[in-house]
Each structure stands twice: as C-alpha cells, then as structure tokens.
JSON list of C-alpha atoms in Angstrom, two decimals:
[
{"chain": "C", "resi": 19, "resn": "MET", "atom": "CA", "xyz": [-49.28, -45.51, 36.66]},
{"chain": "C", "resi": 20, "resn": "SER", "atom": "CA", "xyz": [-50.05, -42.36, 39.01]},
{"chain": "C", "resi": 21, "resn": "SER", "atom": "CA", "xyz": [-49.96, -38.83, 38.87]},
{"chain": "C", "resi": 22, "resn": "TYR", "atom": "CA", "xyz": [-48.86, -35.48, 40.17]},
{"chain": "C", "resi": 23, "resn": "LYS", "atom": "CA", "xyz": [-49.73, -31.68, 39.60]},
{"chain": "C", "resi": 24, "resn": "PRO", "atom": "CA", "xyz": [-48.65, -30.07, 41.66]},
{"chain": "C", "resi": 25, "resn": "PHE", "atom": "CA", "xyz": [-50.94, -27.64, 44.09]},
{"chain": "C", "resi": 26, "resn": "LEU", "atom": "CA", "xyz": [-47.90, -24.99, 45.06]},
{"chain": "C", "resi": 27, "resn": "SER", "atom": "CA", "xyz": [-45.76, -22.80, 43.43]},
{"chain": "C", "resi": 28, "resn": "ALA", "atom": "CA", "xyz": [-42.01, -22.56, 44.48]},
{"chain": "C", "resi": 29, "resn": "VAL", "atom": "CA", "xyz": [-42.75, -19.05, 46.21]},
{"chain": "C", "resi": 30, "resn": "ALA", "atom": "CA", "xyz": [-45.54, -20.59, 48.22]},
{"chain": "C", "resi": 31, "resn": "ALA", "atom": "CA", "xyz": [-43.81, -24.23, 48.91]},
{"chain": "C", "resi": 32, "resn": "LEU", "atom": "CA", "xyz": [-40.89, -21.51, 50.32]},
{"chain": "C", "resi": 33, "resn": "THR", "atom": "CA", "xyz": [-42.89, -19.15, 51.98]},
{"chain": "C", "resi": 34, "resn": "LEU", "atom": "CA", "xyz": [-44.89, -22.51, 53.89]},
{"chain": "C", "resi": 35, "resn": "THR", "atom": "CA", "xyz": [-41.67, -25.20, 53.82]},
{"chain": "C", "resi": 36, "resn": "GLY", "atom": "CA", "xyz": [-38.99, -24.15, 53.22]},
{"chain": "C", "resi": 37, "resn": "ALA", "atom": "CA", "xyz": [-38.79, -27.05, 50.80]},
{"chain": "C", "resi": 38, "resn": "ALA", "atom": "CA", "xyz": [-37.76, -25.67, 47.67]},
{"chain": "C", "resi": 39, "resn": "ILE", "atom": "CA", "xyz": [-35.03, -24.34, 48.49]},
{"chain": "C", "resi": 40, "resn": "VAL", "atom": "CA", "xyz": [-32.57, -26.94, 46.58]},
{"chain": "C", "resi": 41, "resn": "GLY", "atom": "CA", "xyz": [-28.56, -27.55, 46.58]},
{"chain": "C", "resi": 42, "resn": "SER", "atom": "CA", "xyz": [-26.33, -24.45, 47.04]},
{"chain": "C", "resi": 43, "resn": "PRO", "atom": "CA", "xyz": [-26.43, -21.57, 45.53]},
{"chain": "C", "resi": 44, "resn": "ILE", "atom": "CA", "xyz": [-30.34, -22.09, 46.67]},
{"chain": "C", "resi": 45, "resn": "LEU", "atom": "CA", "xyz": [-31.79, -22.33, 43.33]},
{"chain": "C", "resi": 46, "resn": "LEU", "atom": "CA", "xyz": [-35.85, -22.35, 43.15]},
{"chain": "C", "resi": 47, "resn": "VAL", "atom": "CA", "xyz": [-37.16, -25.46, 41.39]},
{"chain": "C", "resi": 48, "resn": "ASP", "atom": "CA", "xyz": [-40.66, -24.41, 40.23]},
{"chain": "C", "resi": 49, "resn": "LEU", "atom": "CA", "xyz": [-42.75, -27.44, 40.67]},
{"chain": "C", "resi": 50, "resn": "ASP", "atom": "CA", "xyz": [-45.89, -25.73, 39.89]},
{"chain": "C", "resi": 51, "resn": "ARG", "atom": "CA", "xyz": [-44.77, -26.15, 36.27]},
{"chain": "C", "resi": 52, "resn": "LEU", "atom": "CA", "xyz": [-44.06, -29.16, 36.36]},
{"chain": "C", "resi": 53, "resn": "GLU", "atom": "CA", "xyz": [-46.20, -32.76, 36.20]},
{"chain": "C", "resi": 54, "resn": "PHE", "atom": "CA", "xyz": [-44.75, -35.90, 37.30]},
{"chain": "C", "resi": 55, "resn": "GLU", "atom": "CA", "xyz": [-45.19, -39.35, 36.37]},
{"chain": "C", "resi": 56, "resn": "GLN", "atom": "CA", "xyz": [-44.62, -42.97, 37.95]},
{"chain": "C", "resi": 57, "resn": "THR", "atom": "CA", "xyz": [-45.37, -45.48, 35.13]},
{"chain": "C", "resi": 58, "resn": "THR", "atom": "CA", "xyz": [-43.33, -48.37, 37.40]},
{"chain": "C", "resi": 59, "resn": "THR", "atom": "CA", "xyz": [-42.32, -48.74, 40.53]},
{"chain": "C", "resi": 60, "resn": "ASP", "atom": "CA", "xyz": [-39.77, -50.98, 38.85]},
{"chain": "C", "resi": 61, "resn": "GLN", "atom": "CA", "xyz": [-36.04, -50.87, 38.82]},
{"chain": "C", "resi": 62, "resn": "LEU", "atom": "CA", "xyz": [-34.49, -50.13, 35.13]},
{"chain": "C", "resi": 63, "resn": "THR", "atom": "CA", "xyz": [-31.00, -49.08, 34.05]},
{"chain": "C", "resi": 64, "resn": "TRP", "atom": "CA", "xyz": [-30.96, -45.17, 32.82]},
{"chain": "C", "resi": 65, "resn": "ASP", "atom": "CA", "xyz": [-32.00, -45.87, 29.40]},
{"chain": "C", "resi": 66, "resn": "GLU", "atom": "CA", "xyz": [-34.19, -48.50, 29.71]},
{"chain": "C", "resi": 67, "resn": "SER", "atom": "CA", "xyz": [-36.09, -45.15, 32.12]},
{"chain": "C", "resi": 68, "resn": "LYS", "atom": "CA", "xyz": [-34.89, -43.07, 29.40]},
{"chain": "C", "resi": 69, "resn": "THR", "atom": "CA", "xyz": [-37.17, -44.37, 27.29]},
{"chain": "C", "resi": 70, "resn": "SER", "atom": "CA", "xyz": [-39.99, -45.66, 29.55]},
{"chain": "C", "resi": 71, "resn": "CYS", "atom": "CA", "xyz": [-40.57, -41.70, 29.72]},
{"chain": "C", "resi": 72, "resn": "ALA", "atom": "CA", "xyz": [-39.82, -41.32, 26.29]},
{"chain": "C", "resi": 73, "resn": "ALA", "atom": "CA", "xyz": [-42.73, -43.50, 25.47]},
{"chain": "C", "resi": 74, "resn": "LEU", "atom": "CA", "xyz": [-45.14, -41.19, 27.37]},
{"chain": "C", "resi": 75, "resn": "GLY", "atom": "CA", "xyz": [-45.00, -39.20, 24.41]},
{"chain": "C", "resi": 76, "resn": "ASP", "atom": "CA", "xyz": [-45.43, -35.67, 24.91]},
{"chain": "C", "resi": 77, "resn": "ASN", "atom": "CA", "xyz": [-42.20, -34.24, 26.18]},
{"chain": "C", "resi": 78, "resn": "TRP", "atom": "CA", "xyz": [-42.09, -36.86, 29.22]},
{"chain": "C", "resi": 79, "resn": "GLU", "atom": "CA", "xyz": [-38.61, -36.98, 30.11]},
{"chain": "C", "resi": 80, "resn": "LEU", "atom": "CA", "xyz": [-36.34, -38.30, 32.91]},
{"chain": "C", "resi": 81, "resn": "PRO", "atom": "CA", "xyz": [-36.29, -34.84, 35.90]},
{"chain": "C", "resi": 82, "resn": "SER", "atom": "CA", "xyz": [-33.35, -33.48, 36.73]},
{"chain": "C", "resi": 83, "resn": "THR", "atom": "CA", "xyz": [-31.55, -33.84, 39.54]},
{"chain": "C", "resi": 84, "resn": "TYR", "atom": "CA", "xyz": [-32.71, -30.21, 40.72]},
{"chain": "C", "resi": 85, "resn": "GLU", "atom": "CA", "xyz": [-36.47, -30.92, 40.40]},
{"chain": "C", "resi": 86, "resn": "LEU", "atom": "CA", "xyz": [-35.76, -34.77, 42.17]},
{"chain": "C", "resi": 87, "resn": "PHE", "atom": "CA", "xyz": [-34.73, -32.97, 44.96]},
{"chain": "C", "resi": 88, "resn": "ALA", "atom": "CA", "xyz": [-37.31, -30.66, 45.64]},
{"chain": "C", "resi": 89, "resn": "LEU", "atom": "CA", "xyz": [-39.59, -33.24, 44.71]},
{"chain": "C", "resi": 90, "resn": "TYR", "atom": "CA", "xyz": [-38.19, -35.54, 48.00]},
{"chain": "C", "resi": 91, "resn": "TYR", "atom": "CA", "xyz": [-38.18, -32.87, 50.73]},
{"chain": "C", "resi": 92, "resn": "LEU", "atom": "CA", "xyz": [-41.79, -31.65, 49.95]},
{"chain": "C", "resi": 93, "resn": "GLN", "atom": "CA", "xyz": [-43.03, -35.10, 50.26]},
{"chain": "C", "resi": 94, "resn": "ASN", "atom": "CA", "xyz": [-40.69, -35.17, 53.91]},
{"chain": "C", "resi": 95, "resn": "LYS", "atom": "CA", "xyz": [-42.92, -31.55, 54.86]},
{"chain": "C", "resi": 96, "resn": "ASN", "atom": "CA", "xyz": [-45.75, -34.61, 54.48]},
{"chain": "C", "resi": 97, "resn": "ASP", "atom": "CA", "xyz": [-47.29, -32.68, 51.37]},
{"chain": "C", "resi": 98, "resn": "SER", "atom": "CA", "xyz": [-50.63, -34.96, 50.72]},
{"chain": "C", "resi": 99, "resn": "HIS", "atom": "CA", "xyz": [-50.49, -33.87, 47.68]},
{"chain": "C", "resi": 100, "resn": "LEU", "atom": "CA", "xyz": [-47.12, -35.34, 46.39]},
{"chain": "C", "resi": 101, "resn": "ILE", "atom": "CA", "xyz": [-45.90, -38.86, 44.57]},
{"chain": "C", "resi": 102, "resn": "THR", "atom": "CA", "xyz": [-44.40, -41.38, 47.27]},
{"chain": "C", "resi": 103, "resn": "LEU", "atom": "CA", "xyz": [-41.19, -42.14, 46.66]},
{"chain": "C", "resi": 104, "resn": "VAL", "atom": "CA", "xyz": [-39.92, -45.38, 47.18]},
{"chain": "C", "resi": 105, "resn": "SER", "atom": "CA", "xyz": [-37.63, -45.52, 50.35]},
{"chain": "C", "resi": 106, "resn": "ASN", "atom": "CA", "xyz": [-34.28, -46.19, 50.72]},
{"chain": "C", "resi": 107, "resn": "THR", "atom": "CA", "xyz": [-33.62, -46.84, 46.67]},
{"chain": "C", "resi": 108, "resn": "ASP", "atom": "CA", "xyz": [-31.94, -44.56, 44.32]},
{"chain": "C", "resi": 109, "resn": "TYR", "atom": "CA", "xyz": [-34.02, -42.84, 41.96]},
{"chain": "C", "resi": 110, "resn": "TRP", "atom": "CA", "xyz": [-31.81, -41.95, 37.57]},
{"chain": "C", "resi": 111, "resn": "SER", "atom": "CA", "xyz": [-32.74, -38.27, 36.32]},
{"chain": "C", "resi": 112, "resn": "ARG", "atom": "CA", "xyz": [-31.54, -36.76, 32.99]},
{"chain": "C", "resi": 113, "resn": "ASN", "atom": "CA", "xyz": [-28.31, -35.34, 34.19]},
{"chain": "C", "resi": 114, "resn": "ILE", "atom": "CA", "xyz": [-25.02, -37.50, 33.05]},
{"chain": "C", "resi": 115, "resn": "TYR", "atom": "CA", "xyz": [-21.49, -37.12, 32.80]},
{"chain": "C", "resi": 116, "resn": "PHE", "atom": "CA", "xyz": [-19.24, -40.19, 31.28]},
{"chain": "C", "resi": 117, "resn": "GLY", "atom": "CA", "xyz": [-21.29, -43.32, 31.67]},
{"chain": "C", "resi": 118, "resn": "PHE", "atom": "CA", "xyz": [-22.26, -41.96, 35.06]},
{"chain": "C", "resi": 119, "resn": "ALA", "atom": "CA", "xyz": [-25.47, -40.33, 35.90]},
{"chain": "C", "resi": 120, "resn": "PHE", "atom": "CA", "xyz": [-26.96, -38.69, 39.26]},
{"chain": "C", "resi": 121, "resn": "GLY", "atom": "CA", "xyz": [-29.61, -39.04, 40.97]},
{"chain": "C", "resi": 122, "resn": "LEU", "atom": "CA", "xyz": [-31.10, -39.55, 44.50]},
{"chain": "C", "resi": 123, "resn": "ASN", "atom": "CA", "xyz": [-30.92, -41.29, 47.26]},
{"chain": "C", "resi": 124, "resn": "THR", "atom": "CA", "xyz": [-34.31, -41.40, 49.42]},
{"chain": "C", "resi": 125, "resn": "HIS", "atom": "CA", "xyz": [-32.52, -43.04, 52.51]},
{"chain": "C", "resi": 126, "resn": "SER", "atom": "CA", "xyz": [-30.88, -40.22, 52.60]},
{"chain": "C", "resi": 127, "resn": "GLY", "atom": "CA", "xyz": [-30.97, -37.03, 50.86]},
{"chain": "C", "resi": 128, "resn": "ILE", "atom": "CA", "xyz": [-28.08, -37.00, 49.50]},
{"chain": "C", "resi": 129, "resn": "ALA", "atom": "CA", "xyz": [-27.16, -37.22, 45.07]},
{"chain": "C", "resi": 130, "resn": "SER", "atom": "CA", "xyz": [-26.23, -40.39, 43.58]},
{"chain": "C", "resi": 131, "resn": "PHE", "atom": "CA", "xyz": [-23.62, -41.48, 41.62]},
{"chain": "C", "resi": 132, "resn": "ASP", "atom": "CA", "xyz": [-24.38, -44.27, 39.02]},
{"chain": "C", "resi": 133, "resn": "ARG", "atom": "CA", "xyz": [-23.78, -46.39, 36.05]},
{"chain": "C", "resi": 134, "resn": "GLN", "atom": "CA", "xyz": [-26.12, -46.16, 33.51]},
{"chain": "C", "resi": 135, "resn": "ILE", "atom": "CA", "xyz": [-26.06, -49.69, 32.72]},
{"chain": "C", "resi": 136, "resn": "ASP", "atom": "CA", "xyz": [-27.06, -50.00, 36.36]},
{"chain": "C", "resi": 137, "resn": "THR", "atom": "CA", "xyz": [-30.70, -50.69, 38.00]},
{"chain": "C", "resi": 138, "resn": "ASP", "atom": "CA", "xyz": [-32.73, -47.69, 39.55]},
{"chain": "C", "resi": 139, "resn": "HIS", "atom": "CA", "xyz": [-36.01, -46.15, 40.14]},
{"chain": "C", "resi": 140, "resn": "PHE", "atom": "CA", "xyz": [-37.46, -43.23, 38.59]},
{"chain": "C", "resi": 141, "resn": "LEU", "atom": "CA", "xyz": [-40.07, -40.90, 37.37]},
{"chain": "C", "resi": 142, "resn": "CYS", "atom": "CA", "xyz": [-40.90, -38.95, 34.52]},
{"chain": "C", "resi": 143, "resn": "SER", "atom": "CA", "xyz": [-41.17, -35.39, 34.27]},
{"chain": "C", "resi": 144, "resn": "ARG", "atom": "CA", "xyz": [-42.27, -33.10, 31.90]},
{"chain": "C", "resi": 145, "resn": "ARG", "atom": "CA", "xyz": [-42.97, -29.32, 32.07]},
{"chain": "C", "resi": 146, "resn": "GLU", "atom": "CA", "xyz": [-45.79, -26.95, 31.49]},
{"chain": "C", "resi": 147, "resn": "PRO", "atom": "CA", "xyz": [-45.32, -25.74, 26.98]},
{"chain": "C", "resi": 148, "resn": "LEU", "atom": "CA", "xyz": [-43.68, -21.77, 27.39]},
{"chain": "C", "resi": 149, "resn": "ALA", "atom": "CA", "xyz": [-47.20, -21.42, 25.44]},
{"chain": "C", "resi": 150, "resn": "ASN", "atom": "CA", "xyz": [-49.46, -22.13, 28.11]},
{"chain": "C", "resi": 151, "resn": "ARG", "atom": "CA", "xyz": [-47.65, -20.29, 31.07]},
{"chain": "C", "resi": 152, "resn": "SER", "atom": "CA", "xyz": [-49.76, -17.05, 32.55]}
]
C-alpha cells in the first residue's frame, strides 16, 4: 500500500508546473488538501472499487475526475512525490451517470467513460477535514 500526501498547493503547482489547471473553464484542484491511497494495482468494478475505498474508513472514497486529472498532469511533470499511476489503462472516479462512470485514461490523458460493471484501476482519496485546515 502506498500513500501520497502532496507537498505542493494548487497555487504553487500552478506557478511551478502549470499542471494544476484542469479542464475548461479552468479549475484549480487544491491537492494540498487531499490524500491518496493506492491499495492495489488490481482492476475492479466501480462498485468493488468504491467499497474498497470505503473499507479504509475515515472518509476515504474514489477521487473526482478533476482530482484524477490534476494528479495525472502533475505526474507527467515529473513530480517525484506523486503516486505512480499504471500506464495505458483507465482509473475510476466517483462521478457517475446512468450506470456509467467517468474516469481517466492514462494512455492518452483524456476522460474515460466506462460501464460500472467493467473493471478498471482505482485510487482512494480523502479531503482534509475543515477543522484541520489552517
């Protein structure tokens, strides 16, 4: 199990790498307030992945598509602090729509849209509680 707590705030990442800009319109993802956990490199269905994250307790869940893209783009800027994503595959996000789930394709760096019964890789994420923010 590998864990990742980012060292750069979104503003610093934007200033240093330009990689925290996600999507259009521009969205800044504050990775400094997120923690990621990669519990396995196995591929699971969306429901199995969601259950695996929830089993970690303490508010762990699948990341949003924006969080996945921010992590992907920072990884491609050679940030040594990041979790290494499996290449040439899809990752689940928590964003769903009528039996399909959005995610990230690590081969092309674009959004994927798979049936929830398909199997993909996944990460777990959690946000720092508001009470802990400075």
